[in-house]
Amino acid sequence: VVSVFGCDKLVSKYEAENDDYNKIMAQSLADRLAEAYAELLHREMRTTTWGYAPNESLDASSLHKIKYQGIRPAPGYPSQPDHTEKPTMWKLLNVEGEIGTKLTDSQAMWPASSVSALVFAHPKAEYFAVGQVTKDQITAYAERKQSDVAVVEKWLAPILGYAKEEEKDEVE
């Protein structure tokens, strides 16, 4: 987890001055800094910390094309659409205690300019997208998570391959 702290104060200042341009620029810069530092940490993991690619030397183009070994999928993105796994990550890593990054009730990260991901180093690890899921898949997933099907449906609504029961009732 990587976060940029302090941008909210600058954004508040620009909001008070009705300066939308500088507000957006500050937010964008903070977001890019968080992403850049996450990429740096991932490189350090590959080359030094885990050291499975000690001689890696990739230019920006190769990095953008993901020519390195391993992946770092982030919660909420196509290969890891379930945001509800963030609290598990926070607990395992003591994220709030270690760096102060918090989760909101909707699993958004605070500060807003934050990045979190799981890192997989296997040579055959590749990004993928979870497609539309069926009711039986949601039911099985909810059972494994020890969660209510309706809760899982809420969080995974964008990838449901079926209409939820209450939506069917509304149509009829």
Tab-separated table of N, CA and C in Angstrom:
chain	number	residue	atom	x	y	z
A	1	VAL	N	0.848	-1.173	0.000
A	1	VAL	CA	0.000	0.000	0.000
A	1	VAL	C	0.890	1.231	0.000
A	2	VAL	N	0.578	2.160	-0.880
A	2	VAL	CA	1.308	3.416	-1.008
A	2	VAL	C	0.305	4.553	-0.944
A	3	SER	N	0.619	5.605	-0.169
A	3	SER	CA	-0.281	6.747	-0.039
A	3	SER	C	0.488	8.056	-0.073
A	4	VAL	N	-0.165	9.087	-0.586
A	4	VAL	CA	0.370	10.445	-0.566
A	4	VAL	C	-0.480	11.249	0.407
A	5	PHE	N	0.147	11.674	1.503
A	5	PHE	CA	-0.565	12.430	2.531
A	5	PHE	C	-0.386	13.928	2.325
A	6	GLY	N	-1.389	14.712	2.710
A	6	GLY	CA	-1.290	16.163	2.698
A	6	GLY	C	-1.986	16.833	1.536
A	7	CYS	N	-2.293	16.117	0.506
A	7	CYS	CA	-2.927	16.719	-0.666
A	7	CYS	C	-4.312	17.270	-0.326
A	8	ASP	N	-5.006	16.630	0.600
A	8	ASP	CA	-6.357	17.085	0.953
A	8	ASP	C	-6.358	18.522	1.473
A	9	LYS	N	-5.326	18.920	2.191
A	9	LYS	CA	-5.235	20.297	2.690
A	9	LYS	C	-5.052	21.274	1.540
A	10	LEU	N	-4.213	20.909	0.598
A	10	LEU	CA	-3.998	21.754	-0.567
A	10	LEU	C	-5.266	21.844	-1.410
A	11	VAL	N	-5.948	20.731	-1.577
A	11	VAL	CA	-7.198	20.708	-2.331
A	11	VAL	C	-8.238	21.591	-1.648
A	12	SER	N	-8.329	21.522	-0.318
A	12	SER	CA	-9.277	22.367	0.420
A	12	SER	C	-8.975	23.849	0.204
A	13	LYS	N	-7.696	24.191	0.186
A	13	LYS	CA	-7.283	25.580	-0.053
A	13	LYS	C	-7.768	26.029	-1.428
A	14	TYR	N	-7.521	25.198	-2.456
A	14	TYR	CA	-7.946	25.563	-3.808
A	14	TYR	C	-9.464	25.605	-3.928
A	15	GLU	N	-10.167	24.721	-3.231
A	15	GLU	CA	-11.632	24.753	-3.244
A	15	GLU	C	-12.144	26.054	-2.649
A	16	ALA	N	-11.542	26.477	-1.527
A	16	ALA	CA	-11.948	27.723	-0.876
A	16	ALA	C	-11.706	28.926	-1.785
A	17	GLU	N	-10.713	28.822	-2.662
A	17	GLU	CA	-10.384	29.897	-3.595
A	17	GLU	C	-11.124	29.737	-4.930
A	18	ASN	N	-12.005	28.724	-5.018
A	18	ASN	CA	-12.721	28.410	-6.265
A	18	ASN	C	-11.754	28.209	-7.437
A	19	ASP	N	-10.638	27.590	-7.146
A	19	ASP	CA	-9.592	27.352	-8.142
A	19	ASP	C	-9.624	25.881	-8.558
A	20	ASP	N	-10.578	25.574	-9.443
A	20	ASP	CA	-10.757	24.186	-9.872
A	20	ASP	C	-9.542	23.632	-10.603
A	21	TYR	N	-8.884	24.463	-11.405
A	21	TYR	CA	-7.732	23.996	-12.169
A	21	TYR	C	-6.645	23.459	-11.243
A	22	ASN	N	-6.218	24.280	-10.266
A	22	ASN	CA	-5.143	23.849	-9.371
A	22	ASN	C	-5.588	22.721	-8.451
A	23	LYS	N	-6.865	22.686	-8.110
A	23	LYS	CA	-7.389	21.568	-7.314
A	23	LYS	C	-7.214	20.255	-8.078
A	24	ILE	N	-7.635	20.252	-9.339
A	24	ILE	CA	-7.533	19.050	-10.167
A	24	ILE	C	-6.068	18.686	-10.402
A	25	MET	N	-5.228	19.693	-10.629
A	25	MET	CA	-3.803	19.426	-10.860
A	25	MET	C	-3.158	18.816	-9.611
A	26	ALA	N	-3.489	19.328	-8.431
A	26	ALA	CA	-2.927	18.784	-7.185
A	26	ALA	C	-3.365	17.343	-6.985
A	27	GLN	N	-4.654	17.080	-7.202
A	27	GLN	CA	-5.157	15.718	-7.056
A	27	GLN	C	-4.499	14.777	-8.071
A	28	SER	N	-4.368	15.235	-9.305
A	28	SER	CA	-3.753	14.408	-10.349
A	28	SER	C	-2.290	14.114	-10.043
A	29	LEU	N	-1.573	15.132	-9.572
A	29	LEU	CA	-0.164	14.938	-9.243
A	29	LEU	C	-0.005	13.950	-8.089
A	30	ALA	N	-0.833	14.084	-7.066
A	30	ALA	CA	-0.769	13.154	-5.933
A	30	ALA	C	-1.076	11.726	-6.387
A	31	ASP	N	-2.062	11.572	-7.254
A	31	ASP	CA	-2.396	10.239	-7.781
A	31	ASP	C	-1.220	9.645	-8.556
A	32	ARG	N	-0.595	10.462	-9.411
A	32	ARG	CA	0.541	9.980	-10.205
A	32	ARG	C	1.733	9.639	-9.323
A	33	LEU	N	1.968	10.434	-8.266
A	33	LEU	CA	3.070	10.131	-7.348
A	33	LEU	C	2.847	8.798	-6.643
A	34	ALA	N	1.611	8.532	-6.215
A	34	ALA	CA	1.304	7.255	-5.568
A	34	ALA	C	1.545	6.101	-6.538
A	35	GLU	N	1.084	6.237	-7.767
A	35	GLU	CA	1.284	5.187	-8.774
A	35	GLU	C	2.770	4.984	-9.078
A	36	ALA	N	3.506	6.085	-9.196
A	36	ALA	CA	4.936	5.984	-9.509
A	36	ALA	C	5.695	5.298	-8.374
A	37	TYR	N	5.348	5.632	-7.141
A	37	TYR	CA	6.055	5.010	-6.023
A	37	TYR	C	5.685	3.524	-5.913
A	38	ALA	N	4.436	3.196	-6.205
A	38	ALA	CA	4.042	1.782	-6.214
A	38	ALA	C	4.849	1.019	-7.265
A	39	GLU	N	5.052	1.633	-8.415
A	39	GLU	CA	5.854	0.988	-9.458
A	39	GLU	C	7.308	0.829	-9.008
A	40	LEU	N	7.842	1.841	-8.339
A	40	LEU	CA	9.212	1.758	-7.817
A	40	LEU	C	9.333	0.627	-6.791
A	41	LEU	N	8.374	0.545	-5.880
A	41	LEU	CA	8.401	-0.532	-4.890
A	41	LEU	C	8.320	-1.906	-5.548
A	42	HIS	N	7.488	-2.010	-6.576
A	42	HIS	CA	7.362	-3.285	-7.278
A	42	HIS	C	8.694	-3.650	-7.932
A	43	ARG	N	9.361	-2.668	-8.540
A	43	ARG	CA	10.673	-2.934	-9.127
A	43	ARG	C	11.673	-3.374	-8.055
A	44	GLU	N	11.647	-2.705	-6.908
A	44	GLU	CA	12.553	-3.070	-5.812
A	44	GLU	C	12.278	-4.493	-5.325
A	45	MET	N	11.010	-4.879	-5.300
A	45	MET	CA	10.670	-6.250	-4.920
A	45	MET	C	11.271	-7.243	-5.910
A	46	ARG	N	11.112	-6.950	-7.204
A	46	ARG	CA	11.599	-7.865	-8.242
A	46	ARG	C	13.117	-7.971	-8.235
A	47	THR	N	13.796	-6.835	-8.073
A	47	THR	CA	15.248	-6.827	-8.254
A	47	THR	C	16.037	-7.014	-6.964
A	48	THR	N	15.465	-6.614	-5.817
A	48	THR	CA	16.243	-6.621	-4.583
A	48	THR	C	15.578	-7.402	-3.457
A	49	THR	N	14.405	-6.964	-3.022
A	49	THR	CA	13.760	-7.555	-1.847
A	49	THR	C	13.524	-9.049	-2.034
A	50	TRP	N	12.787	-9.416	-3.075
A	50	TRP	CA	12.591	-10.823	-3.390
A	50	TRP	C	13.709	-11.312	-4.293
A	51	GLY	N	14.237	-10.414	-5.103
A	51	GLY	CA	15.419	-10.679	-5.902
A	51	GLY	C	15.294	-11.720	-6.996
A	52	TYR	N	14.093	-11.967	-7.475
A	52	TYR	CA	13.950	-12.984	-8.514
A	52	TYR	C	14.307	-12.453	-9.902
A	53	ALA	N	14.520	-11.154	-10.028
A	53	ALA	CA	14.932	-10.571	-11.307
A	53	ALA	C	16.040	-9.548	-11.052
A	54	PRO	N	17.165	-9.990	-10.472
A	54	PRO	CA	18.206	-9.049	-10.048
A	54	PRO	C	18.833	-8.241	-11.175
A	55	ASN	N	18.807	-8.738	-12.388
A	55	ASN	CA	19.435	-8.042	-13.513
A	55	ASN	C	18.430	-7.316	-14.399
A	56	GLU	N	17.198	-7.161	-13.919
A	56	GLU	CA	16.178	-6.486	-14.710
A	56	GLU	C	16.610	-5.064	-15.037
A	57	SER	N	16.453	-4.703	-16.289
A	57	SER	CA	16.785	-3.353	-16.749
A	57	SER	C	15.801	-3.013	-17.865
A	58	LEU	N	14.656	-2.472	-17.481
A	58	LEU	CA	13.603	-2.197	-18.449
A	58	LEU	C	13.414	-0.694	-18.630
A	59	ASP	N	13.184	-0.285	-19.876
A	59	ASP	CA	12.873	1.113	-20.127
A	59	ASP	C	11.383	1.343	-19.868
A	60	ALA	N	10.961	2.596	-19.918
A	60	ALA	CA	9.569	2.953	-19.612
A	60	ALA	C	8.581	2.214	-20.510
A	61	SER	N	8.919	2.090	-21.785
A	61	SER	CA	8.032	1.404	-22.727
A	61	SER	C	7.825	-0.054	-22.320
A	62	SER	N	8.888	-0.725	-21.925
A	62	SER	CA	8.786	-2.131	-21.510
A	62	SER	C	7.990	-2.266	-20.209
A	63	LEU	N	8.156	-1.295	-19.305
A	63	LEU	CA	7.377	-1.318	-18.068
A	63	LEU	C	5.893	-1.166	-18.369
A	64	HIS	N	5.553	-0.237	-19.273
A	64	HIS	CA	4.145	-0.034	-19.641
A	64	HIS	C	3.546	-1.270	-20.302
A	65	LYS	N	4.379	-2.012	-21.007
A	65	LYS	CA	3.923	-3.232	-21.686
A	65	LYS	C	4.004	-4.452	-20.771
A	66	ILE	N	4.333	-4.230	-19.511
A	66	ILE	CA	4.429	-5.276	-18.491
A	66	ILE	C	5.344	-6.403	-18.953
A	67	LYS	N	6.547	-6.047	-19.319
A	67	LYS	CA	7.540	-7.019	-19.779
A	67	LYS	C	8.317	-7.631	-18.618
A	68	TYR	N	7.989	-7.237	-17.392
A	68	TYR	CA	8.657	-7.792	-16.226
A	68	TYR	C	7.958	-9.071	-15.775
A	69	GLN	N	8.615	-9.825	-14.920
A	69	GLN	CA	8.043	-11.057	-14.376
A	69	GLN	C	7.120	-10.711	-13.220
A	70	GLY	N	5.943	-11.315	-13.210
A	70	GLY	CA	5.000	-11.123	-12.113
A	70	GLY	C	3.948	-10.076	-12.423
A	71	ILE	N	2.992	-9.964	-11.515
A	71	ILE	CA	1.896	-9.000	-11.658
A	71	ILE	C	1.585	-8.392	-10.290
A	72	ARG	N	0.889	-7.251	-10.286
A	72	ARG	CA	0.419	-6.646	-9.045
A	72	ARG	C	-1.020	-6.143	-9.235
A	73	PRO	N	-1.979	-7.071	-9.258
A	73	PRO	CA	-3.375	-6.669	-9.434
A	73	PRO	C	-3.894	-5.908	-8.212
A	74	ALA	N	-4.709	-4.915	-8.487
A	74	ALA	CA	-5.259	-4.064	-7.433
A	74	ALA	C	-6.742	-4.344	-7.229
A	75	PRO	N	-7.196	-4.293	-5.974
A	75	PRO	CA	-8.626	-4.483	-5.706
A	75	PRO	C	-9.471	-3.480	-6.489
A	76	GLY	N	-10.545	-3.996	-7.072
A	76	GLY	CA	-11.455	-3.146	-7.821
A	76	GLY	C	-11.170	-3.121	-9.316
A	77	TYR	N	-10.052	-3.693	-9.716
A	77	TYR	CA	-9.711	-3.733	-11.130
A	77	TYR	C	-10.122	-5.086	-11.718
A	78	PRO	N	-10.114	-5.226	-13.057
A	78	PRO	CA	-10.673	-6.427	-13.695
A	78	PRO	C	-10.162	-7.771	-13.183
A	79	SER	N	-8.907	-7.858	-12.777
A	79	SER	CA	-8.417	-9.156	-12.320
A	79	SER	C	-8.650	-9.396	-10.835
A	80	GLN	N	-9.130	-8.387	-10.125
A	80	GLN	CA	-9.437	-8.529	-8.699
A	80	GLN	C	-10.604	-7.590	-8.356
A	81	PRO	N	-11.801	-7.886	-8.862
A	81	PRO	CA	-12.916	-6.936	-8.736
A	81	PRO	C	-13.506	-6.792	-7.334
A	82	ASP	N	-13.162	-7.657	-6.417
A	82	ASP	CA	-13.789	-7.638	-5.092
A	82	ASP	C	-13.027	-6.732	-4.118
A	83	HIS	N	-13.622	-5.567	-3.823
A	83	HIS	CA	-13.031	-4.632	-2.863
A	83	HIS	C	-13.063	-5.154	-1.429
A	84	THR	N	-13.920	-6.131	-1.148
A	84	THR	CA	-14.093	-6.569	0.244
A	84	THR	C	-12.908	-7.359	0.775
A	85	GLU	N	-11.920	-7.622	-0.060
A	85	GLU	CA	-10.708	-8.281	0.425
A	85	GLU	C	-9.707	-7.278	0.987
A	86	LYS	N	-9.958	-5.975	0.774
A	86	LYS	CA	-9.047	-4.957	1.315
A	86	LYS	C	-8.900	-5.042	2.830
A	87	PRO	N	-9.997	-5.202	3.605
A	87	PRO	CA	-9.806	-5.298	5.058
A	87	PRO	C	-8.876	-6.436	5.469
A	88	THR	N	-8.889	-7.535	4.733
A	88	THR	CA	-7.972	-8.639	5.023
A	88	THR	C	-6.528	-8.179	4.803
A	89	MET	N	-6.293	-7.484	3.705
A	89	MET	CA	-4.957	-6.952	3.426
A	89	MET	C	-4.532	-5.990	4.541
A	90	TRP	N	-5.446	-5.110	4.934
A	90	TRP	CA	-5.135	-4.111	5.968
A	90	TRP	C	-4.775	-4.790	7.289
A	91	LYS	N	-5.527	-5.844	7.614
A	91	LYS	CA	-5.272	-6.545	8.873
A	91	LYS	C	-3.928	-7.285	8.823
A	92	LEU	N	-3.690	-8.032	7.749
A	92	LEU	CA	-2.446	-8.798	7.634
A	92	LEU	C	-1.201	-7.911	7.677
A	93	LEU	N	-1.281	-6.752	7.044
A	93	LEU	CA	-0.130	-5.856	6.946
A	93	LEU	C	-0.135	-4.731	7.988
A	94	ASN	N	-1.210	-4.672	8.807
A	94	ASN	CA	-1.359	-3.576	9.770
A	94	ASN	C	-1.158	-2.236	9.063
A	95	VAL	N	-1.821	-2.056	7.939
A	95	VAL	CA	-1.625	-0.885	7.089
A	95	VAL	C	-1.911	0.415	7.840
A	96	GLU	N	-3.047	0.483	8.519
A	96	GLU	CA	-3.369	1.726	9.214
A	96	GLU	C	-2.339	2.035	10.300
A	97	GLY	N	-1.919	1.032	11.034
A	97	GLY	CA	-0.933	1.240	12.083
A	97	GLY	C	0.451	1.573	11.553
A	98	GLU	N	0.830	0.946	10.433
A	98	GLU	CA	2.174	1.153	9.881
A	98	GLU	C	2.325	2.455	9.107
A	99	ILE	N	1.338	2.766	8.241
A	99	ILE	CA	1.500	3.968	7.418
A	99	ILE	C	0.339	4.956	7.518
A	100	GLY	N	-0.729	4.579	8.218
A	100	GLY	CA	-1.832	5.517	8.429
A	100	GLY	C	-2.910	5.530	7.372
A	101	THR	N	-2.781	4.714	6.349
A	101	THR	CA	-3.803	4.660	5.304
A	101	THR	C	-5.021	3.921	5.849
A	102	LYS	N	-6.195	4.533	5.668
A	102	LYS	CA	-7.435	3.973	6.211
A	102	LYS	C	-8.364	3.527	5.096
A	103	LEU	N	-9.330	2.698	5.471
A	103	LEU	CA	-10.393	2.293	4.560
A	103	LEU	C	-11.697	2.928	5.024
A	104	THR	N	-12.476	3.431	4.069
A	104	THR	CA	-13.798	3.961	4.392
A	104	THR	C	-14.792	2.805	4.427
A	105	ASP	N	-16.033	3.087	4.796
A	105	ASP	CA	-17.070	2.052	4.805
A	105	ASP	C	-17.291	1.459	3.411
A	106	SER	N	-17.007	2.247	2.376
A	106	SER	CA	-17.181	1.751	1.004
A	106	SER	C	-15.893	1.150	0.443
A	107	GLN	N	-14.910	0.911	1.325
A	107	GLN	CA	-13.621	0.309	0.985
A	107	GLN	C	-12.734	1.213	0.130
A	108	ALA	N	-13.062	2.505	0.065
A	108	ALA	CA	-12.158	3.454	-0.588
A	108	ALA	C	-10.989	3.694	0.359
A	109	MET	N	-9.839	4.010	-0.203
A	109	MET	CA	-8.669	4.268	0.622
A	109	MET	C	-8.579	5.760	0.931
A	110	TRP	N	-8.123	6.063	2.154
A	110	TRP	CA	-7.850	7.440	2.532
A	110	TRP	C	-6.441	7.506	3.061
A	111	PRO	N	-5.629	8.402	2.556
A	111	PRO	CA	-5.977	9.461	1.609
A	111	PRO	C	-6.342	8.908	0.229
A	112	ALA	N	-7.048	9.739	-0.523
A	112	ALA	CA	-7.554	9.297	-1.822
A	112	ALA	C	-6.428	8.900	-2.776
A	113	SER	N	-5.298	9.558	-2.678
A	113	SER	CA	-4.164	9.218	-3.546
A	113	SER	C	-3.396	8.061	-2.923
A	114	SER	N	-3.975	6.882	-3.043
A	114	SER	CA	-3.396	5.661	-2.483
A	114	SER	C	-3.515	4.535	-3.496
A	115	VAL	N	-2.588	3.607	-3.407
A	115	VAL	CA	-2.569	2.441	-4.287
A	115	VAL	C	-2.348	1.205	-3.420
A	116	SER	N	-3.112	0.159	-3.676
A	116	SER	CA	-2.868	-1.111	-2.990
A	116	SER	C	-2.940	-2.222	-4.019
A	117	ALA	N	-2.227	-3.293	-3.754
A	117	ALA	CA	-2.221	-4.409	-4.698
A	117	ALA	C	-1.674	-5.653	-4.031
A	118	LEU	N	-1.948	-6.779	-4.625
A	118	LEU	CA	-1.303	-8.034	-4.279
A	118	LEU	C	-0.191	-8.228	-5.297
A	119	VAL	N	0.904	-8.834	-4.889
A	119	VAL	CA	2.024	-9.034	-5.804
A	119	VAL	C	2.262	-10.530	-5.968
A	120	PHE	N	2.315	-10.958	-7.222
A	120	PHE	CA	2.583	-12.354	-7.557
A	120	PHE	C	3.820	-12.400	-8.428
A	121	ALA	N	4.800	-13.196	-8.025
A	121	ALA	CA	6.096	-13.215	-8.701
A	121	ALA	C	6.264	-14.364	-9.684
A	122	HIS	N	5.336	-15.275	-9.745
A	122	HIS	CA	5.512	-16.463	-10.580
A	122	HIS	C	5.786	-16.077	-12.038
A	123	PRO	N	6.709	-16.768	-12.690
A	123	PRO	CA	7.053	-16.435	-14.082
A	123	PRO	C	5.878	-16.514	-15.053
A	124	LYS	N	4.898	-17.322	-14.733
A	124	LYS	CA	3.754	-17.455	-15.637
A	124	LYS	C	2.561	-16.595	-15.219
A	125	ALA	N	2.716	-15.777	-14.176
A	125	ALA	CA	1.617	-14.908	-13.740
A	125	ALA	C	1.334	-13.872	-14.821
A	126	GLU	N	0.071	-13.743	-15.184
A	126	GLU	CA	-0.360	-12.775	-16.195
A	126	GLU	C	-1.643	-12.110	-15.728
A	127	TYR	N	-1.821	-10.864	-16.164
A	127	TYR	CA	-3.073	-10.175	-15.866
A	127	TYR	C	-4.207	-10.826	-16.638
A	128	PHE	N	-5.378	-10.770	-16.076
A	128	PHE	CA	-6.567	-11.321	-16.703
A	128	PHE	C	-7.749	-10.502	-16.213
A	129	ALA	N	-8.875	-10.672	-16.818
A	129	ALA	CA	-10.096	-9.989	-16.381
A	129	ALA	C	-11.122	-11.026	-15.977
A	130	VAL	N	-11.716	-10.830	-14.824
A	130	VAL	CA	-12.815	-11.689	-14.398
A	130	VAL	C	-14.029	-11.253	-15.214
A	131	GLY	N	-14.614	-12.177	-15.942
A	131	GLY	CA	-15.768	-11.853	-16.779
A	131	GLY	C	-17.062	-11.884	-15.981
A	132	GLN	N	-18.151	-11.963	-16.681
A	132	GLN	CA	-19.459	-12.036	-16.049
A	132	GLN	C	-19.559	-13.333	-15.248
A	133	VAL	N	-20.104	-13.231	-14.040
A	133	VAL	CA	-20.230	-14.404	-13.183
A	133	VAL	C	-21.692	-14.803	-13.044
A	134	THR	N	-21.907	-16.093	-12.833
A	134	THR	CA	-23.252	-16.634	-12.742
A	134	THR	C	-23.707	-16.693	-11.277
A	135	LYS	N	-24.976	-16.912	-11.093
A	135	LYS	CA	-25.552	-16.998	-9.744
A	135	LYS	C	-24.895	-18.115	-8.937
A	136	ASP	N	-24.662	-19.278	-9.556
A	136	ASP	CA	-24.046	-20.368	-8.804
A	136	ASP	C	-22.609	-20.025	-8.398
A	137	GLN	N	-21.887	-19.259	-9.217
A	137	GLN	CA	-20.535	-18.829	-8.848
A	137	GLN	C	-20.581	-17.859	-7.663
A	138	ILE	N	-21.541	-16.940	-7.698
A	138	ILE	CA	-21.689	-15.978	-6.594
A	138	ILE	C	-22.058	-16.713	-5.310
A	139	THR	N	-22.969	-17.666	-5.413
A	139	THR	CA	-23.386	-18.443	-4.242
A	139	THR	C	-22.206	-19.204	-3.648
A	140	ALA	N	-21.416	-19.854	-4.494
A	140	ALA	CA	-20.252	-20.604	-4.017
A	140	ALA	C	-19.213	-19.657	-3.412
A	141	TYR	N	-19.011	-18.502	-4.039
A	141	TYR	CA	-18.047	-17.520	-3.526
A	141	TYR	C	-18.500	-16.982	-2.170
A	142	ALA	N	-19.787	-16.663	-2.058
A	142	ALA	CA	-20.328	-16.165	-0.790
A	142	ALA	C	-20.149	-17.210	0.314
A	143	GLU	N	-20.358	-18.462	-0.021
A	143	GLU	CA	-20.185	-19.536	0.957
A	143	GLU	C	-18.731	-19.610	1.432
A	144	ARG	N	-17.788	-19.551	0.507
A	144	ARG	CA	-16.364	-19.598	0.865
A	144	ARG	C	-15.950	-18.378	1.694
A	145	LYS	N	-16.541	-17.229	1.395
A	145	LYS	CA	-16.225	-16.013	2.152
A	145	LYS	C	-17.010	-15.937	3.465
A	146	GLN	N	-17.920	-16.894	3.657
A	146	GLN	CA	-18.813	-16.880	4.809
A	146	GLN	C	-19.564	-15.546	4.863
A	147	SER	N	-20.132	-15.196	3.715
A	147	SER	CA	-20.839	-13.937	3.554
A	147	SER	C	-22.219	-14.200	2.966
A	148	ASP	N	-23.081	-13.222	3.079
A	148	ASP	CA	-24.420	-13.308	2.523
A	148	ASP	C	-24.364	-13.093	1.013
A	149	VAL	N	-25.137	-13.842	0.264
A	149	VAL	CA	-25.153	-13.709	-1.195
A	149	VAL	C	-25.493	-12.278	-1.603
A	150	ALA	N	-26.445	-11.642	-0.936
A	150	ALA	CA	-26.829	-10.274	-1.284
A	150	ALA	C	-25.667	-9.296	-1.113
A	151	VAL	N	-24.843	-9.516	-0.111
A	151	VAL	CA	-23.673	-8.654	0.114
A	151	VAL	C	-22.665	-8.846	-1.014
A	152	VAL	N	-22.415	-10.082	-1.378
A	152	VAL	CA	-21.475	-10.361	-2.467
A	152	VAL	C	-22.018	-9.781	-3.770
A	153	GLU	N	-23.304	-9.936	-4.015
A	153	GLU	CA	-23.901	-9.371	-5.228
A	153	GLU	C	-23.740	-7.852	-5.264
A	154	LYS	N	-23.892	-7.205	-4.123
A	154	LYS	CA	-23.742	-5.747	-4.054
A	154	LYS	C	-22.335	-5.334	-4.489
A	155	TRP	N	-21.336	-5.996	-3.926
A	155	TRP	CA	-19.953	-5.618	-4.209
A	155	TRP	C	-19.502	-6.014	-5.607
A	156	LEU	N	-20.067	-7.073	-6.143
A	156	LEU	CA	-19.670	-7.548	-7.466
A	156	LEU	C	-20.711	-7.228	-8.539
A	157	ALA	N	-21.594	-6.292	-8.265
A	157	ALA	CA	-22.663	-5.926	-9.197
A	157	ALA	C	-22.179	-5.683	-10.633
A	158	PRO	N	-21.053	-5.004	-10.836
A	158	PRO	CA	-20.633	-4.741	-12.225
A	158	PRO	C	-20.315	-5.993	-13.046
A	159	ILE	N	-20.061	-7.117	-12.394
A	159	ILE	CA	-19.707	-8.317	-13.167
A	159	ILE	C	-20.759	-9.422	-13.060
A	160	LEU	N	-21.911	-9.102	-12.489
A	160	LEU	CA	-22.974	-10.114	-12.417
A	160	LEU	C	-23.491	-10.409	-13.818
A	161	GLY	N	-23.585	-11.662	-14.148
A	161	GLY	CA	-24.096	-12.082	-15.451
A	161	GLY	C	-25.570	-12.427	-15.391
A	162	TYR	N	-26.264	-11.885	-14.430
A	162	TYR	CA	-27.691	-12.163	-14.253
A	162	TYR	C	-28.320	-10.996	-13.508
A	163	ALA	N	-29.651	-10.925	-13.563
A	163	ALA	CA	-30.379	-9.903	-12.820
A	163	ALA	C	-30.643	-10.422	-11.410
A	164	LYS	N	-30.381	-9.582	-10.421
A	164	LYS	CA	-30.659	-9.992	-9.040
A	164	LYS	C	-32.158	-10.132	-8.864
A	165	GLU	N	-32.544	-10.891	-7.850
A	165	GLU	CA	-33.962	-11.180	-7.622
A	165	GLU	C	-34.816	-9.919	-7.513
A	166	GLU	N	-34.346	-8.913	-6.754
A	166	GLU	CA	-35.155	-7.694	-6.592
A	166	GLU	C	-35.273	-6.925	-7.907
A	167	GLU	N	-34.269	-7.032	-8.790
A	167	GLU	CA	-34.357	-6.400	-10.093
A	167	GLU	C	-35.380	-7.108	-10.967
A	168	LYS	N	-35.444	-8.431	-10.868
A	168	LYS	CA	-36.447	-9.184	-11.618
A	168	LYS	C	-37.841	-8.770	-11.195
A	169	ASP	N	-38.032	-8.597	-9.870
A	169	ASP	CA	-39.332	-8.194	-9.350
A	169	ASP	C	-39.733	-6.818	-9.856
A	170	GLU	N	-38.779	-5.907	-9.970
A	170	GLU	CA	-39.072	-4.555	-10.432
A	170	GLU	C	-39.508	-4.539	-11.895
A	171	VAL	N	-38.949	-5.434	-12.714
A	171	VAL	CA	-39.262	-5.502	-14.131
A	171	VAL	C	-40.639	-6.069	-14.354
A	172	GLU	N	-41.024	-7.036	-13.545
A	172	GLU	CA	-42.326	-7.722	-13.744
A	172	GLU	C	-43.485	-6.887	-13.332
